[in-house]
Amino acid sequence: GNPLVHLFAADTADAQGDRTRAIGYLDSAQAPQDNAAVLLRKAQLLIADRRRADARSAALAASRCLERDAWQFRTLARVLTDCQDPESAREWLARAHTLFPGHPPILSDLATAEFHLNRIDEAEQHLGELLQIEPFNPGALHLRSAVRTQTPERNHTEDLESRLLRETRRVDFTVA
């Protein structure tokens, strides 16, 4: 009944291509309805099996027993996105951002969700936060350039040049 053993067994069955057995292992874990990790893994398997309605049910059940765990919040948001509910995914990511401020993957996921929901100002704000923490985050730099149409008057060219200049000054190119 140990949930960790059942998670391992489910991952093993899934790796062998048997999602039905993998889901069965999760269902037979001790109190699976109260274990967010078990429910989220089940939701992931159900998404992979193209069972969106069941995946959404498992994800919503998991949302009622989430632990203070960034992976759980991000996984819940990904499942909701895959279930065609990007607004709920964004709401969970915003909650995660409150609990885990400065967490780069959460900031990235939140900005991406906001971009897809056409919440451009919020996406830019969260990308700015992310780039303060990880100045050369390639996903954030790319999304920032795509979030709005760039014009000669409004673009990120100077910022990119400044980042590169700071980095080249920091790196010692001396050859021994």
Coordinates of C-alpha atoms in Angstrom, one line a residue:
G1 CA 0.0 0.0 0.0
N2 CA 3.0 2.4 0.3
P3 CA 2.4 5.2 -2.3
L4 CA 6.1 5.4 -3.2
V5 CA 6.2 1.7 -4.1
H6 CA 3.1 2.1 -6.1
L7 CA 4.5 5.1 -7.9
F8 CA 7.6 3.2 -8.7
A9 CA 5.6 0.2 -9.9
A10 CA 3.4 2.5 -12.1
D11 CA 6.5 4.1 -13.7
T12 CA 7.9 0.6 -14.4
A13 CA 4.7 -0.6 -16.0
D14 CA 4.4 2.6 -18.0
A15 CA 8.0 2.2 -19.2
Q16 CA 7.1 -1.3 -20.4
G17 CA 4.2 0.2 -22.3
D18 CA 1.4 -1.0 -20.1
R19 CA -0.5 2.2 -19.0
T20 CA -3.5 0.2 -17.8
R21 CA -1.4 -1.8 -15.3
A22 CA 0.4 1.5 -14.3
I23 CA -2.9 3.2 -13.5
G24 CA -4.0 0.0 -11.6
Y25 CA -0.9 0.3 -9.4
L26 CA -1.8 3.8 -8.5
D27 CA -5.4 3.0 -7.8
S28 CA -4.3 0.3 -5.4
A29 CA -2.0 2.6 -3.4
Q30 CA -3.0 3.3 0.2
A31 CA -5.6 6.1 0.2
P32 CA -4.9 7.2 -3.4
Q33 CA -7.6 9.8 -3.2
D34 CA -5.6 11.7 -0.5
N35 CA -2.2 11.5 -2.2
A36 CA -1.5 14.4 -4.6
A37 CA 1.6 12.7 -6.0
V38 CA -0.3 9.5 -6.8
L39 CA -3.3 11.4 -8.3
L40 CA -1.0 13.7 -10.4
R41 CA 0.9 10.7 -11.8
K42 CA -2.4 9.1 -12.6
A43 CA -3.5 12.2 -14.4
Q44 CA -0.3 12.2 -16.4
L45 CA -0.9 8.6 -17.5
L46 CA -4.5 9.3 -18.3
I47 CA -3.4 12.3 -20.5
A48 CA -0.9 10.0 -22.3
D49 CA -3.8 7.6 -22.8
R50 CA -5.9 10.4 -24.3
R51 CA -8.5 10.2 -21.5
R52 CA -8.8 13.9 -20.8
A53 CA -12.0 13.9 -18.8
D54 CA -10.6 11.2 -16.4
A55 CA -7.2 13.1 -16.3
R56 CA -9.0 16.3 -15.4
S57 CA -11.0 14.5 -12.6
A58 CA -7.7 13.1 -11.2
A59 CA -6.1 16.5 -11.4
L60 CA -8.9 18.2 -9.6
A61 CA -8.9 15.6 -6.9
A62 CA -5.1 16.2 -6.5
S63 CA -5.8 20.0 -6.2
R64 CA -7.7 19.3 -3.0
C65 CA -4.7 17.6 -1.3
L66 CA -1.6 19.4 -2.8
E67 CA 1.4 19.6 -0.6
R68 CA 3.7 22.6 -0.5
D69 CA 5.7 21.2 -3.5
A70 CA 6.5 23.1 -6.6
W71 CA 6.5 19.9 -8.7
Q72 CA 2.9 19.2 -7.7
F73 CA 1.7 22.7 -8.6
R74 CA 3.6 22.6 -12.0
T75 CA 2.3 19.1 -12.8
L76 CA -1.3 20.1 -11.9
A77 CA -1.0 23.1 -14.2
R78 CA 0.4 21.0 -17.1
V79 CA -2.4 18.5 -16.8
L80 CA -5.0 21.3 -16.8
T81 CA -3.3 22.8 -19.9
D82 CA -3.4 19.4 -21.6
C83 CA -7.1 19.2 -20.6
Q84 CA -7.8 22.4 -22.5
D85 CA -8.1 24.5 -19.4
P86 CA -5.3 27.1 -19.6
E87 CA -7.1 29.6 -17.4
S88 CA -7.2 27.2 -14.5
A89 CA -3.6 26.2 -15.1
R90 CA -2.6 29.9 -14.9
E91 CA -4.5 30.3 -11.7
W92 CA -2.6 27.4 -10.1
L93 CA 0.7 28.7 -11.4
A94 CA -0.1 32.1 -9.9
R95 CA -0.7 30.4 -6.5
A96 CA 2.5 28.5 -6.9
H97 CA 4.3 31.8 -7.6
T98 CA 3.0 33.2 -4.4
L99 CA 4.2 30.1 -2.5
F100 CA 7.5 29.8 -4.3
P101 CA 8.5 33.4 -5.4
G102 CA 11.6 33.4 -7.6
H103 CA 11.2 29.8 -8.6
P104 CA 12.5 29.9 -12.3
P105 CA 10.4 26.9 -13.7
I106 CA 7.2 28.3 -12.1
L107 CA 8.0 31.8 -13.5
S108 CA 8.6 30.3 -16.9
D109 CA 5.4 28.2 -16.9
L110 CA 3.4 31.2 -15.6
A111 CA 4.7 33.5 -18.3
T112 CA 4.0 30.9 -21.0
A113 CA 0.4 30.4 -19.7
E114 CA -0.1 34.1 -19.7
F115 CA 1.3 34.5 -23.2
H116 CA -1.1 31.8 -24.5
L117 CA -4.0 33.6 -22.7
N118 CA -3.0 36.9 -24.3
R119 CA -2.2 38.4 -20.9
I120 CA 0.8 40.1 -22.4
D121 CA 1.7 42.6 -19.6
E122 CA 1.6 39.9 -17.0
A123 CA 3.7 37.6 -19.1
E124 CA 6.3 40.3 -19.6
Q125 CA 6.4 41.1 -15.9
H126 CA 7.0 37.4 -15.0
L127 CA 9.6 37.1 -17.8
G128 CA 11.4 40.1 -16.3
E129 CA 11.4 38.5 -12.9
L130 CA 12.8 35.3 -14.4
L131 CA 15.5 37.1 -16.4
Q132 CA 16.6 38.9 -13.1
I133 CA 17.3 35.5 -11.7
E134 CA 18.6 33.7 -14.8
P135 CA 19.8 36.5 -17.2
F136 CA 20.5 34.0 -20.0
N137 CA 17.5 31.7 -19.7
P138 CA 17.0 30.8 -23.4
G139 CA 13.3 30.1 -23.0
A140 CA 12.6 33.4 -21.3
L141 CA 14.7 35.4 -23.8
H142 CA 12.9 33.7 -26.7
L143 CA 9.4 34.1 -25.3
R144 CA 10.1 37.8 -24.4
S145 CA 10.9 38.4 -28.1
A146 CA 7.8 36.6 -29.2
V147 CA 5.3 38.0 -26.7
R148 CA 4.8 41.2 -28.7
T149 CA 5.6 42.3 -32.3
Q150 CA 9.1 43.9 -32.1
T151 CA 9.5 47.2 -33.8
P152 CA 12.5 49.5 -34.3
E153 CA 11.1 51.7 -31.5
R154 CA 10.3 48.9 -29.1
N155 CA 12.5 45.8 -28.9
H156 CA 15.0 44.1 -26.7
T157 CA 18.2 44.6 -28.8
E158 CA 19.9 47.0 -26.4
D159 CA 19.1 44.7 -23.5
L160 CA 20.5 41.7 -25.3
E161 CA 23.6 43.5 -26.3
S162 CA 24.1 44.7 -22.7
R163 CA 23.7 41.2 -21.4
L164 CA 26.2 39.8 -23.8
L165 CA 28.7 42.6 -23.0
R166 CA 28.4 42.0 -19.3
E167 CA 28.9 38.3 -19.9
T168 CA 32.0 38.7 -22.1
R169 CA 33.5 41.0 -19.5
R170 CA 32.9 38.4 -16.9
V171 CA 34.5 35.6 -18.9
D172 CA 38.3 35.5 -19.0
F173 CA 39.3 34.8 -22.6
T174 CA 43.1 34.6 -21.8
V175 CA 44.7 31.5 -23.3
A176 CA 47.6 30.1 -21.2

